[in-house]
Coordinates of C-alpha atoms in Angstrom, one line a residue:
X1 CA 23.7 -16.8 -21.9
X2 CA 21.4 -14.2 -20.6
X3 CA 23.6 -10.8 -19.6
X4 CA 22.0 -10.0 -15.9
X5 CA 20.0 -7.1 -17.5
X6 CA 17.6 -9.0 -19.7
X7 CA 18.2 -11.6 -16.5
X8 CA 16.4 -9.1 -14.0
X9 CA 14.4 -6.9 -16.6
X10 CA 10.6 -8.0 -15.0
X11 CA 12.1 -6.7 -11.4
X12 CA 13.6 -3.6 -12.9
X13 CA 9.5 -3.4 -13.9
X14 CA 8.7 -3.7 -11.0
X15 CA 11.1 -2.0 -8.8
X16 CA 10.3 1.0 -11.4
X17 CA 6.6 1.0 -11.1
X18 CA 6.9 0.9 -7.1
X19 CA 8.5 4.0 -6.7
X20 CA 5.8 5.4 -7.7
X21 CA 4.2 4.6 -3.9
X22 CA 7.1 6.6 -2.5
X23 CA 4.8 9.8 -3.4
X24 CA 2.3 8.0 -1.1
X25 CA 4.5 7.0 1.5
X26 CA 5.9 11.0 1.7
X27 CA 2.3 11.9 2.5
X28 CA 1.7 9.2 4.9
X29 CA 5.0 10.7 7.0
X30 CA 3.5 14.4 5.8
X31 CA 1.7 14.8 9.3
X32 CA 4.3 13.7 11.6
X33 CA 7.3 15.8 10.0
X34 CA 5.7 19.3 8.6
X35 CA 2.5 19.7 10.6
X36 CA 4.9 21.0 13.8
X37 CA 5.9 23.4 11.3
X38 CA 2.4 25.0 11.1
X39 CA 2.8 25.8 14.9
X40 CA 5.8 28.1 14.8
X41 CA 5.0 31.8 14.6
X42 CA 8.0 31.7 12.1
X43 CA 6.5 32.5 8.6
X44 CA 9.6 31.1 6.9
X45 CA 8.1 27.7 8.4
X46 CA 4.8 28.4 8.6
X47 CA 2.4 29.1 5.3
X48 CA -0.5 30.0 7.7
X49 CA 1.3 33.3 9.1
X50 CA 0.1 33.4 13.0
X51 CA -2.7 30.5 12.4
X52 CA -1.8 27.9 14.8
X53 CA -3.5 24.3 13.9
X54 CA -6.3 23.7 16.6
X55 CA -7.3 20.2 17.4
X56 CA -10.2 20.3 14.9
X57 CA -7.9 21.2 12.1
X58 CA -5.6 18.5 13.2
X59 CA -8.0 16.1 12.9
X60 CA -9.5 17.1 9.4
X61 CA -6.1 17.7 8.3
X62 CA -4.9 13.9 8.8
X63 CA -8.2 12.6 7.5
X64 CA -8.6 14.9 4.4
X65 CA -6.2 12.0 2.6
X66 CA -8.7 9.6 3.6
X67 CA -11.4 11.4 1.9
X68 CA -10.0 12.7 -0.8
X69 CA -9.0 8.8 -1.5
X70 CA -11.9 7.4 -1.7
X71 CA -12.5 7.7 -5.1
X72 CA -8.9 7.7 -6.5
X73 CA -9.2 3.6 -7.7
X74 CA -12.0 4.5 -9.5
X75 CA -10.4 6.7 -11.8
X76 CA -7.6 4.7 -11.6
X77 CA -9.3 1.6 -12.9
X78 CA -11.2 3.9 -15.9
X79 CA -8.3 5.1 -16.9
X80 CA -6.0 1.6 -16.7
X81 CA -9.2 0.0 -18.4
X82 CA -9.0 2.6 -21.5
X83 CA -5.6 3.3 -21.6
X84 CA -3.6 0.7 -20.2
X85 CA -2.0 -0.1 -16.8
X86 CA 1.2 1.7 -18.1
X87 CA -0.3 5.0 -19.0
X88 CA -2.6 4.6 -15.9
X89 CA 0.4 4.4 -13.5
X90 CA 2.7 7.4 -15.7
X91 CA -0.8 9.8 -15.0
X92 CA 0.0 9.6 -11.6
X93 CA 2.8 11.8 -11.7
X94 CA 0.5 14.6 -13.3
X95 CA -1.7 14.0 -10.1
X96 CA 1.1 14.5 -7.3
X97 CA 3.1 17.6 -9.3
X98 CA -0.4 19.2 -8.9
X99 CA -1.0 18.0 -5.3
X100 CA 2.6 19.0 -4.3
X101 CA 1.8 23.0 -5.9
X102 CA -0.9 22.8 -4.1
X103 CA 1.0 22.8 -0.5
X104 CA 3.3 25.6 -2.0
X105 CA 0.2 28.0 -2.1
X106 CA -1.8 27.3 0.9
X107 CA -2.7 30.7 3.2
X108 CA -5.1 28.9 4.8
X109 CA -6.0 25.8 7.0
X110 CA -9.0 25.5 4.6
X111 CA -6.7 25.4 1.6
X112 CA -4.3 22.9 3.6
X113 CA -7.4 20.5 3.6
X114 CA -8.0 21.2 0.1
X115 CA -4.2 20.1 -0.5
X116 CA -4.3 17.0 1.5
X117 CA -7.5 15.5 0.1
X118 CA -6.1 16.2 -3.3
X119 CA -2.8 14.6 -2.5
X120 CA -4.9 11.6 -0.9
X121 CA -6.6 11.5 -4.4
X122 CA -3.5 11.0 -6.0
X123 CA -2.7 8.2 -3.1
X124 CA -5.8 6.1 -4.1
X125 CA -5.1 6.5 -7.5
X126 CA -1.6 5.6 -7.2
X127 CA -2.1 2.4 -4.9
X128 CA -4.3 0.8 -7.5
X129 CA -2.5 1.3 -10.7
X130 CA 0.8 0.2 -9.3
X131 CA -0.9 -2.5 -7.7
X132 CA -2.5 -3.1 -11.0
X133 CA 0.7 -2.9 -13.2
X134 CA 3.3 -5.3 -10.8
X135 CA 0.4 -7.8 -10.5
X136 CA 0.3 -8.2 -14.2
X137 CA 3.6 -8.2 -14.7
X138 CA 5.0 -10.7 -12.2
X139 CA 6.2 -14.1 -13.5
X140 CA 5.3 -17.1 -10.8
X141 CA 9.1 -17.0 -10.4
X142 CA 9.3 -13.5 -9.1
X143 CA 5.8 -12.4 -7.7
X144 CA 6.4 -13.1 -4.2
X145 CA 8.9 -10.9 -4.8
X146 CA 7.2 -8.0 -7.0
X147 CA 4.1 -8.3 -4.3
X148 CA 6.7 -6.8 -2.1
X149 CA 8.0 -4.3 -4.2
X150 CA 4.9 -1.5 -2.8
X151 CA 6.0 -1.5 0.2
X152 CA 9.3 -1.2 -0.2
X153 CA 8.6 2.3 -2.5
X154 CA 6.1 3.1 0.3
X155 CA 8.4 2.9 3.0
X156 CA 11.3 4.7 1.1
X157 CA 9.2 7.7 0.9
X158 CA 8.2 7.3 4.8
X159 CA 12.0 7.5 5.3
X160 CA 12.6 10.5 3.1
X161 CA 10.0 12.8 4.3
X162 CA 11.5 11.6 8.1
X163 CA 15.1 12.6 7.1
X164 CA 14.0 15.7 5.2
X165 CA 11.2 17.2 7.3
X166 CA 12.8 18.4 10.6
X167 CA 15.7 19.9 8.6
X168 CA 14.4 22.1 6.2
X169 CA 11.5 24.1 5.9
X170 CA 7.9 23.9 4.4
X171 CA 8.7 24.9 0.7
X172 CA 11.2 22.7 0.3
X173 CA 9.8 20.0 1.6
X174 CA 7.0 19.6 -1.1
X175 CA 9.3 21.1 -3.9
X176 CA 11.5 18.2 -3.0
X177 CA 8.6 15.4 -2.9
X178 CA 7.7 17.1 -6.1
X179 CA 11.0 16.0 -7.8
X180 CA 10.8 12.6 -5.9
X181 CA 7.1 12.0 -8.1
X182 CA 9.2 13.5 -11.8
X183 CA 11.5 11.6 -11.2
X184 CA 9.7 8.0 -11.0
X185 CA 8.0 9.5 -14.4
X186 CA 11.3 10.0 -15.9
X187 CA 12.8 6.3 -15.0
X188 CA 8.9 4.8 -15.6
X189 CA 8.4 5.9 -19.2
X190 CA 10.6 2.9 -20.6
X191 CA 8.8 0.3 -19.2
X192 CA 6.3 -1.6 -21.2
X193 CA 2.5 -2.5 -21.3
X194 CA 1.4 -5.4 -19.0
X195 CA 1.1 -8.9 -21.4
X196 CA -2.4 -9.8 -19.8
X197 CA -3.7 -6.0 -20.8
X198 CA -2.6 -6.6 -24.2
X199 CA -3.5 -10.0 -24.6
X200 CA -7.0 -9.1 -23.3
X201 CA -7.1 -6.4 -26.4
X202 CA -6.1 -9.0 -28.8
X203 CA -2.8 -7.3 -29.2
X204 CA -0.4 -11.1 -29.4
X205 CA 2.3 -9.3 -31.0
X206 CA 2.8 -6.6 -28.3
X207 CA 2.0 -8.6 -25.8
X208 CA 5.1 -11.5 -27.0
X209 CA 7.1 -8.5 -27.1
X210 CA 6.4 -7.2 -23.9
X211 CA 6.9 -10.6 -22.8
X212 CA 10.4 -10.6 -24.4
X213 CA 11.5 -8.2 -22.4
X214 CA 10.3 -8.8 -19.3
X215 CA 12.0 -12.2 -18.8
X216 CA 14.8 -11.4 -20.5
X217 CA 13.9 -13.3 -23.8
X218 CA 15.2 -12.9 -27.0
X219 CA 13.0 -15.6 -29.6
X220 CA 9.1 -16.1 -28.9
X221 CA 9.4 -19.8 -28.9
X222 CA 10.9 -19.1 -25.1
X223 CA 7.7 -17.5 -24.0
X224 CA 5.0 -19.2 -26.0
X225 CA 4.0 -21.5 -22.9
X226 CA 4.1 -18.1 -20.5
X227 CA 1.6 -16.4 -23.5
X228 CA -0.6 -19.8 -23.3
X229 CA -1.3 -19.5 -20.0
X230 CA -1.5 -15.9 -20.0
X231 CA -4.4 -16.7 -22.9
X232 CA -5.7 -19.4 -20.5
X233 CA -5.9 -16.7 -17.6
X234 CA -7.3 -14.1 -19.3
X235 CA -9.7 -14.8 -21.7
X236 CA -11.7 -17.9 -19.5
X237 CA -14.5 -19.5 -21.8
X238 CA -15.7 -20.8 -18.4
X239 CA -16.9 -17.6 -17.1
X240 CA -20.9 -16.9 -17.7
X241 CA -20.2 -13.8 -18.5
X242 CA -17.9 -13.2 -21.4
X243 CA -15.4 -10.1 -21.4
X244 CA -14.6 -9.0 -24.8
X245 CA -12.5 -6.1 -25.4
X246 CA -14.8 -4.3 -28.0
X247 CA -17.2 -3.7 -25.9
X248 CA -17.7 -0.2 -24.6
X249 CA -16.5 1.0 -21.0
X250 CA -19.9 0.6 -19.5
X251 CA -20.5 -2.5 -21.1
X252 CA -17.1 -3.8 -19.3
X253 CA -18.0 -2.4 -15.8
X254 CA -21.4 -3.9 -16.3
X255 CA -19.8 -7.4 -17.1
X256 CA -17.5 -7.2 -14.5
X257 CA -19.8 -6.2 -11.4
X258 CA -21.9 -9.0 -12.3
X259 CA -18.7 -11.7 -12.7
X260 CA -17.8 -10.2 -9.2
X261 CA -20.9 -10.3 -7.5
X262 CA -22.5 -13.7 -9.1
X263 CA -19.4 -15.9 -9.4
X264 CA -18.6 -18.0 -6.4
X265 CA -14.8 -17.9 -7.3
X266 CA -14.8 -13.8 -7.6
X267 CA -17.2 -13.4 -4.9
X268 CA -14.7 -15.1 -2.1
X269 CA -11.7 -13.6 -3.7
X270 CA -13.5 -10.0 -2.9
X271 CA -14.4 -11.1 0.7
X272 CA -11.0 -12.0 1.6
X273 CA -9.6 -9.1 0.5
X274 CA -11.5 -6.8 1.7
X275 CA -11.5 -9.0 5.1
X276 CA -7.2 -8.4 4.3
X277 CA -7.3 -4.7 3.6
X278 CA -10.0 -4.0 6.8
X279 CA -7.3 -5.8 9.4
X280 CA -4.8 -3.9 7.5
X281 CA -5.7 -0.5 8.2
X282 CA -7.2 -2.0 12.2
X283 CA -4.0 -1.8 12.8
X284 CA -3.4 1.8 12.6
X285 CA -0.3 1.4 10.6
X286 CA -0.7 5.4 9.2
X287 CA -1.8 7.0 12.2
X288 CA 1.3 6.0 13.9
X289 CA 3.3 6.8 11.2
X290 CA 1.9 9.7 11.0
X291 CA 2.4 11.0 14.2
X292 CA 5.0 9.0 15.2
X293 CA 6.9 11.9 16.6
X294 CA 4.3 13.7 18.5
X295 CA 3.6 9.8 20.2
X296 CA 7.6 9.7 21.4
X297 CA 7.6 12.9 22.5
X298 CA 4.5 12.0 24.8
X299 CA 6.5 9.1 25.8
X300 CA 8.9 11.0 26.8
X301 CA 11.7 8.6 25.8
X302 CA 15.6 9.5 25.8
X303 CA 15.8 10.1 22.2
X304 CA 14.4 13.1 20.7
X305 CA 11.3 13.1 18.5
X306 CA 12.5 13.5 15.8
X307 CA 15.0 11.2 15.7
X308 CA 13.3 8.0 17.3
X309 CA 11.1 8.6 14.2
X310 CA 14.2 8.6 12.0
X311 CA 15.1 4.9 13.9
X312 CA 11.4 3.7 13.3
X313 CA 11.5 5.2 9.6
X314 CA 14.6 3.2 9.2
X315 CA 13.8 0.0 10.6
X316 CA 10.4 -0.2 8.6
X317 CA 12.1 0.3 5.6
X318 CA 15.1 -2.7 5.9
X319 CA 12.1 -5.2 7.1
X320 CA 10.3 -4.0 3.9
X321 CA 13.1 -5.0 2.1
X322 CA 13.4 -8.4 4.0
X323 CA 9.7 -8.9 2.9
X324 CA 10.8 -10.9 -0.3
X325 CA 13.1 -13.3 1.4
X326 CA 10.4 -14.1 4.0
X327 CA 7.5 -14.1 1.7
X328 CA 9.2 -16.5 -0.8
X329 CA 10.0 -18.7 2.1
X330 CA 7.1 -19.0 4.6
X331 CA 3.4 -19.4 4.1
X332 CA 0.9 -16.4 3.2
X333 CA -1.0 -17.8 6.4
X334 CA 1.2 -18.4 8.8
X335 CA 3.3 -15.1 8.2
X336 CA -0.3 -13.3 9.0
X337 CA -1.0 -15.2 11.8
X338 CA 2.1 -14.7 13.5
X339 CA 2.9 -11.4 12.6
X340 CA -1.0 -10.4 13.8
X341 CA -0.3 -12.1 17.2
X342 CA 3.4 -10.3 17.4
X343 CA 1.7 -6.9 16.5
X344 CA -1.6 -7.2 19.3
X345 CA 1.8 -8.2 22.3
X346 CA 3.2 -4.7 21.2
X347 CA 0.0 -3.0 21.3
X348 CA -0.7 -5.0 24.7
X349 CA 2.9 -3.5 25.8
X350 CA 1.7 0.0 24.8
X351 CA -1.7 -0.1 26.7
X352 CA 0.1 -1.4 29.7
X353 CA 2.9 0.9 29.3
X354 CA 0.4 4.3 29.2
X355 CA -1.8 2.5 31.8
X356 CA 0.7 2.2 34.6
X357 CA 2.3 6.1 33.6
X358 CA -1.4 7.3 34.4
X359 CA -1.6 5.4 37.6
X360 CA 1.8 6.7 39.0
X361 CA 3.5 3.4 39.0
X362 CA 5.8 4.9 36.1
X363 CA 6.7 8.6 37.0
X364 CA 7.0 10.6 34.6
X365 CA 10.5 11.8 35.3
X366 CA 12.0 8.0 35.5
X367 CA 14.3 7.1 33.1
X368 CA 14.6 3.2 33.8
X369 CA 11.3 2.3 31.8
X370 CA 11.6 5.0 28.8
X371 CA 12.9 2.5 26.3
X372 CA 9.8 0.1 26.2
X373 CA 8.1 2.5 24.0
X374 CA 10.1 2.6 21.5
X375 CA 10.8 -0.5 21.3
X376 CA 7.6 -1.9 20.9
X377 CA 6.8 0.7 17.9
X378 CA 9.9 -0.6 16.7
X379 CA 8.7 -4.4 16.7
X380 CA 5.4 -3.5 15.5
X381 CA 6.3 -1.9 12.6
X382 CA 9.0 -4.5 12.2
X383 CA 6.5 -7.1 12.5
X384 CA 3.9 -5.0 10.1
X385 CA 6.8 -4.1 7.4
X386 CA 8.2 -7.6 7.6
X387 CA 5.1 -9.8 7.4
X388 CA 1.9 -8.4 7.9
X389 CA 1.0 -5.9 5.3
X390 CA 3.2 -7.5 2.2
X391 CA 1.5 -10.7 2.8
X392 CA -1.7 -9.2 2.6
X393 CA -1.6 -7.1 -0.4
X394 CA 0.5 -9.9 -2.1
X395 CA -2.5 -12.2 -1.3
X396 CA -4.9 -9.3 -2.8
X397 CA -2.8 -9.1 -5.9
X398 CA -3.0 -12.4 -6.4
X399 CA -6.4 -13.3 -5.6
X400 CA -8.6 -11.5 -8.7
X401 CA -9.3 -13.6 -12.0
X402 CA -7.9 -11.3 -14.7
X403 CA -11.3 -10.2 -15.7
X404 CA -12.3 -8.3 -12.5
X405 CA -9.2 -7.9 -11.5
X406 CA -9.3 -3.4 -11.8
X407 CA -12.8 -3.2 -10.6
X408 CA -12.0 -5.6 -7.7
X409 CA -8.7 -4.0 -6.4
X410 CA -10.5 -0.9 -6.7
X411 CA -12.8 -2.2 -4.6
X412 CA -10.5 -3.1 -2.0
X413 CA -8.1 0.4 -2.3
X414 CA -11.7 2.7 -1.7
X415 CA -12.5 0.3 1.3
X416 CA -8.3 0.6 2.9
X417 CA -8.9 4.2 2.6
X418 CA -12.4 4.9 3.7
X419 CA -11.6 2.2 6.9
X420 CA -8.0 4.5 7.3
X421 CA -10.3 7.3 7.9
X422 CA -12.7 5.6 10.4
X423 CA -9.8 4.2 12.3
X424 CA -7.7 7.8 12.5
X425 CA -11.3 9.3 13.3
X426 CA -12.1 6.6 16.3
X427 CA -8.2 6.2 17.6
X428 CA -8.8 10.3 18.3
X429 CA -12.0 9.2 19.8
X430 CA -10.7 7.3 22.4
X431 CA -7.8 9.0 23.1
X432 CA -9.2 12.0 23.8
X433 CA -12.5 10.2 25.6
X434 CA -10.8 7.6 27.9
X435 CA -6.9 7.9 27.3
X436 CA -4.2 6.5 24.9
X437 CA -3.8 3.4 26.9
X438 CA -7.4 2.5 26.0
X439 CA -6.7 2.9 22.3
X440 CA -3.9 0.6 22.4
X441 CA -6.0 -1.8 24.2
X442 CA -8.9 -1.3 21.1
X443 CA -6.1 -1.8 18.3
X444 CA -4.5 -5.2 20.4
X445 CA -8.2 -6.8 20.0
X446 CA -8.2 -6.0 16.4
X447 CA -4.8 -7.9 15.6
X448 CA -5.9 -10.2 17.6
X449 CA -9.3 -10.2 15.3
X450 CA -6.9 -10.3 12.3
X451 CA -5.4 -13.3 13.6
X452 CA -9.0 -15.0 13.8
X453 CA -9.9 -14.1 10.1
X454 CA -6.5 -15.3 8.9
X455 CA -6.6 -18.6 10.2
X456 CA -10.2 -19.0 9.1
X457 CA -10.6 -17.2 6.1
X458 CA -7.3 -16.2 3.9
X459 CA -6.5 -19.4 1.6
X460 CA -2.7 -20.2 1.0
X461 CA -1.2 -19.4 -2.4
X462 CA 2.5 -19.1 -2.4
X463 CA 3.8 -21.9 -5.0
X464 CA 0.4 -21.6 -7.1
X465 CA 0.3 -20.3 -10.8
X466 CA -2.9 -17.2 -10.7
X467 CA -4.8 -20.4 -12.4
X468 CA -4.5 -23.0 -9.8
X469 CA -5.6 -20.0 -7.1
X470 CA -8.6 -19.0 -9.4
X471 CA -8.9 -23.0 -9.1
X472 CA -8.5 -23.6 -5.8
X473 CA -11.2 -20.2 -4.6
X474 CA -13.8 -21.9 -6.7
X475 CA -13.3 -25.5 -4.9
X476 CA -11.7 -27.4 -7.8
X477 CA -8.2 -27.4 -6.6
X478 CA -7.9 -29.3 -3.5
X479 CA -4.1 -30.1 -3.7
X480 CA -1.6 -27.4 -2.9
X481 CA 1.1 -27.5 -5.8
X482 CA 4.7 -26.0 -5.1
X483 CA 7.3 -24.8 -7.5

């Protein structure tokens, strides 16, 4: 009889290696909690001494991340290709220590920049080898639930840098998001290589060991099918381009840009999720949460700030961790679909909301209508949190043959994050040019759009081993097998 640690040792993987996106998810909520800081003349608060942030700054300031992020996966995937996903995901902490310093010795907006493009360096990075790591990891048991597990550790560091921010001041802030990233390195540095890394390095005997004690095992004979399949997965004679692990770095880049780009099955598994990650990021998921508290206090609702972001931090984080249930129980599909339509009526909501305050039809100083703002963030990100964006990157993790699986995902992290800048960049745009409600109105027809490209493009995998979905993209699978 198993004891319920060797039961629940691939999750304890899992939950490990995504808490390492609670560094990213304390520089998503970065903007919203410490750049009111850089306004106050007070230099306890404010690193900048009397500087205060003008509207340019702002802007680069949010969309420095963006930049810097760009070219984070890329690292990422050199480095999980010549080290492993383990080490891969364990430099990451090396990455936000320094970006964290950084923040602590900024005397300039110019070195602020500097600091946020850095620390959205280490976000790319971070996104693709935790990404990388839990999609190797997962049994078909558990991945509906592992695909979950990012952003769950997203969300938790959302709600920490909420909690934190408006209480104490700038130093402290990074020193503490600095300990949030040793930490993860601390409870991370137990956890084993990825089977399908070492079994693509000819490495059997690791890999059966690793295997061993991710599901708990204690005699080979228990895993041999699971290393089978793994062999099947990895190593595919079918390909027309073989991937051998003696060849050089170049040599595997080469190979795998031309199994992405020629192959039908690799080719459709990159289109949809890039098609995932562009509706993703259309929805304006971090420019809300990063300025979540400068949009209630335009809203002017009954709460303070502060603390309607602390409810929205809140509620994002316990539908992130309802993700798994709903995942494991509903369609990849249909939880897009619906949660896309759900998300374009709160944005509708929004738009009509601003639209009718503009025209004096909602004064200002009214207190009957003050609540629908809130609410609707509330439902969106419910609705995002809940369905939306673990169904998508679940569907992403899942989608790569094992071959192409770095170079595509890296792929699809540089496109989230150059398409998270054109969206914070345009949302501005408009704002500024025609008015918030207009914005709203531009981000309903793009879940609305998300909607379209989910019910025509994304294929369904839940009950599916990653062989059957590698099946099923290249047209050889036409029957939709359950477990």
């Amino acid at each position: 009889m198993k004891s319920l640690t060797e039961r629940y040792c691939e999750l304890l993987a899992g939950a490990t290696a995504s808490f390492a996106t609670a560094s990213l998810g304390c520089s998503i909520a970065w903007p919203t909690s410490v750049l009111p800081k850089l306004t106050s003349p007070s230099p306890k608060d404010n690193p900048l001494g009397a500087t205060l942030l003008h509207h340019d700054a702002r802007m680069w300031i949010d969309t420095a991340p963006a930049i810097g992020g760009i070219v984070g996966p890329l690292v990422a995937c050199w480095m999980a290709d010549r080290k492993g996903r383990r080490i891969a995901l364990l430099f990451s902490t090396a990455l936000y220590v320094v970006s964290w310093m950084l923040f602590l010795l900024v005397a300039s907006v110019e070195q602020l920049i500097v600091a946020r493009a850095t620390c959205g360096f280490a976000n790319g990075y971070v996104l693709l080898a935790a990404t990388l790591y839990i999609a190797e990891i997962a049994s078909d048991r558990y991945r509906d639930m592992l695909g979950c597990f990012l952003q769950i550790g997203t969300t938790f560091g959302i709600l920490y840098v909420y909690c934190l921010g408006p209480y104490v001041n700038f130093q402290i802030v990074h020193a503490l998001c600095c300990a949030q990233s040793i930490l993860f390195c601390v409870l991370f540095v137990y956890m084993p290589e990825t089977p399908a890394y070492l079994i693509s390095r000819g490495r059997y005997r690791q890999a059966i060991e690793s295997l061993l004690f991710l599901r708990g095992s204690n005699h080979d004979s228990e895993v041999r099918d699971e290393l089978d399949e793994l062999v099947r997965y990895t190593v595919r004679p079918s390909c027309k381009t073989s991937y051998y692990y003696q060849d050089s770095v170049l040599q595997r880049v080469t190979k795998q840009l031309l199994m992405l780009f020629t192959d039908r099955t690799n080719g459709k598994a990159l289109l949809i999720s890039l098609g995932l990650v562009v509706c993703q990021q259309w929805t304006y998921i971090d420019g809300i949460l990063g300025s979540c508290t400068q949009f209630f206090a335009k809203a002017t609702t009954t709460i303070r700030p502060e603390h309607a972001t602390i409810i929205l931090g809140g509620v994002q984080f316990f539908f992130s961790c309802l993700s798994p249930l709903i995942l494991g129980r509903f369609a990849r599909r249909s939880i897009l679909m619906f949660a896309a339509i759900g998300m374009a009526l709160a944005f509708v909501t929004l738009a009509i909301y601003f639209q009718l305050r503009k025209a004096g039809v909602l004064p200002h100083d009214t207190l009957s209508f003050h609540w629908i703002p809130l609410i609707a963030a509330l439902a969106f990100v419910a609705l995002y949190n809940g369905g939306f964006g673990p169904a998508a990157w679940a569907l992403v993790m899942e989608l790569f043959a094992h071959q192409v699986k770095p170079l595509g995902l890296s792929f699809s992290v540089s496109c989230l994050l150059l398409c998270d800048f054109v969206v914070l960049r345009l949302f501005s745009f408009v704002t500024d040019s025609v008015g918030l409600e207009w914005a709203f109105w531009m981000l309903a027809v793009a879940c609305t759009l998300a909607f379209g490209f989910s019910c025509l493009c994304v294929i369904e995998t839940r009950g599916l081993t990653l062989c059957v979905i590698q099946e099923r993209l290249g047209g050889t699978n036409k029957v939709l097998s359950t477990r």
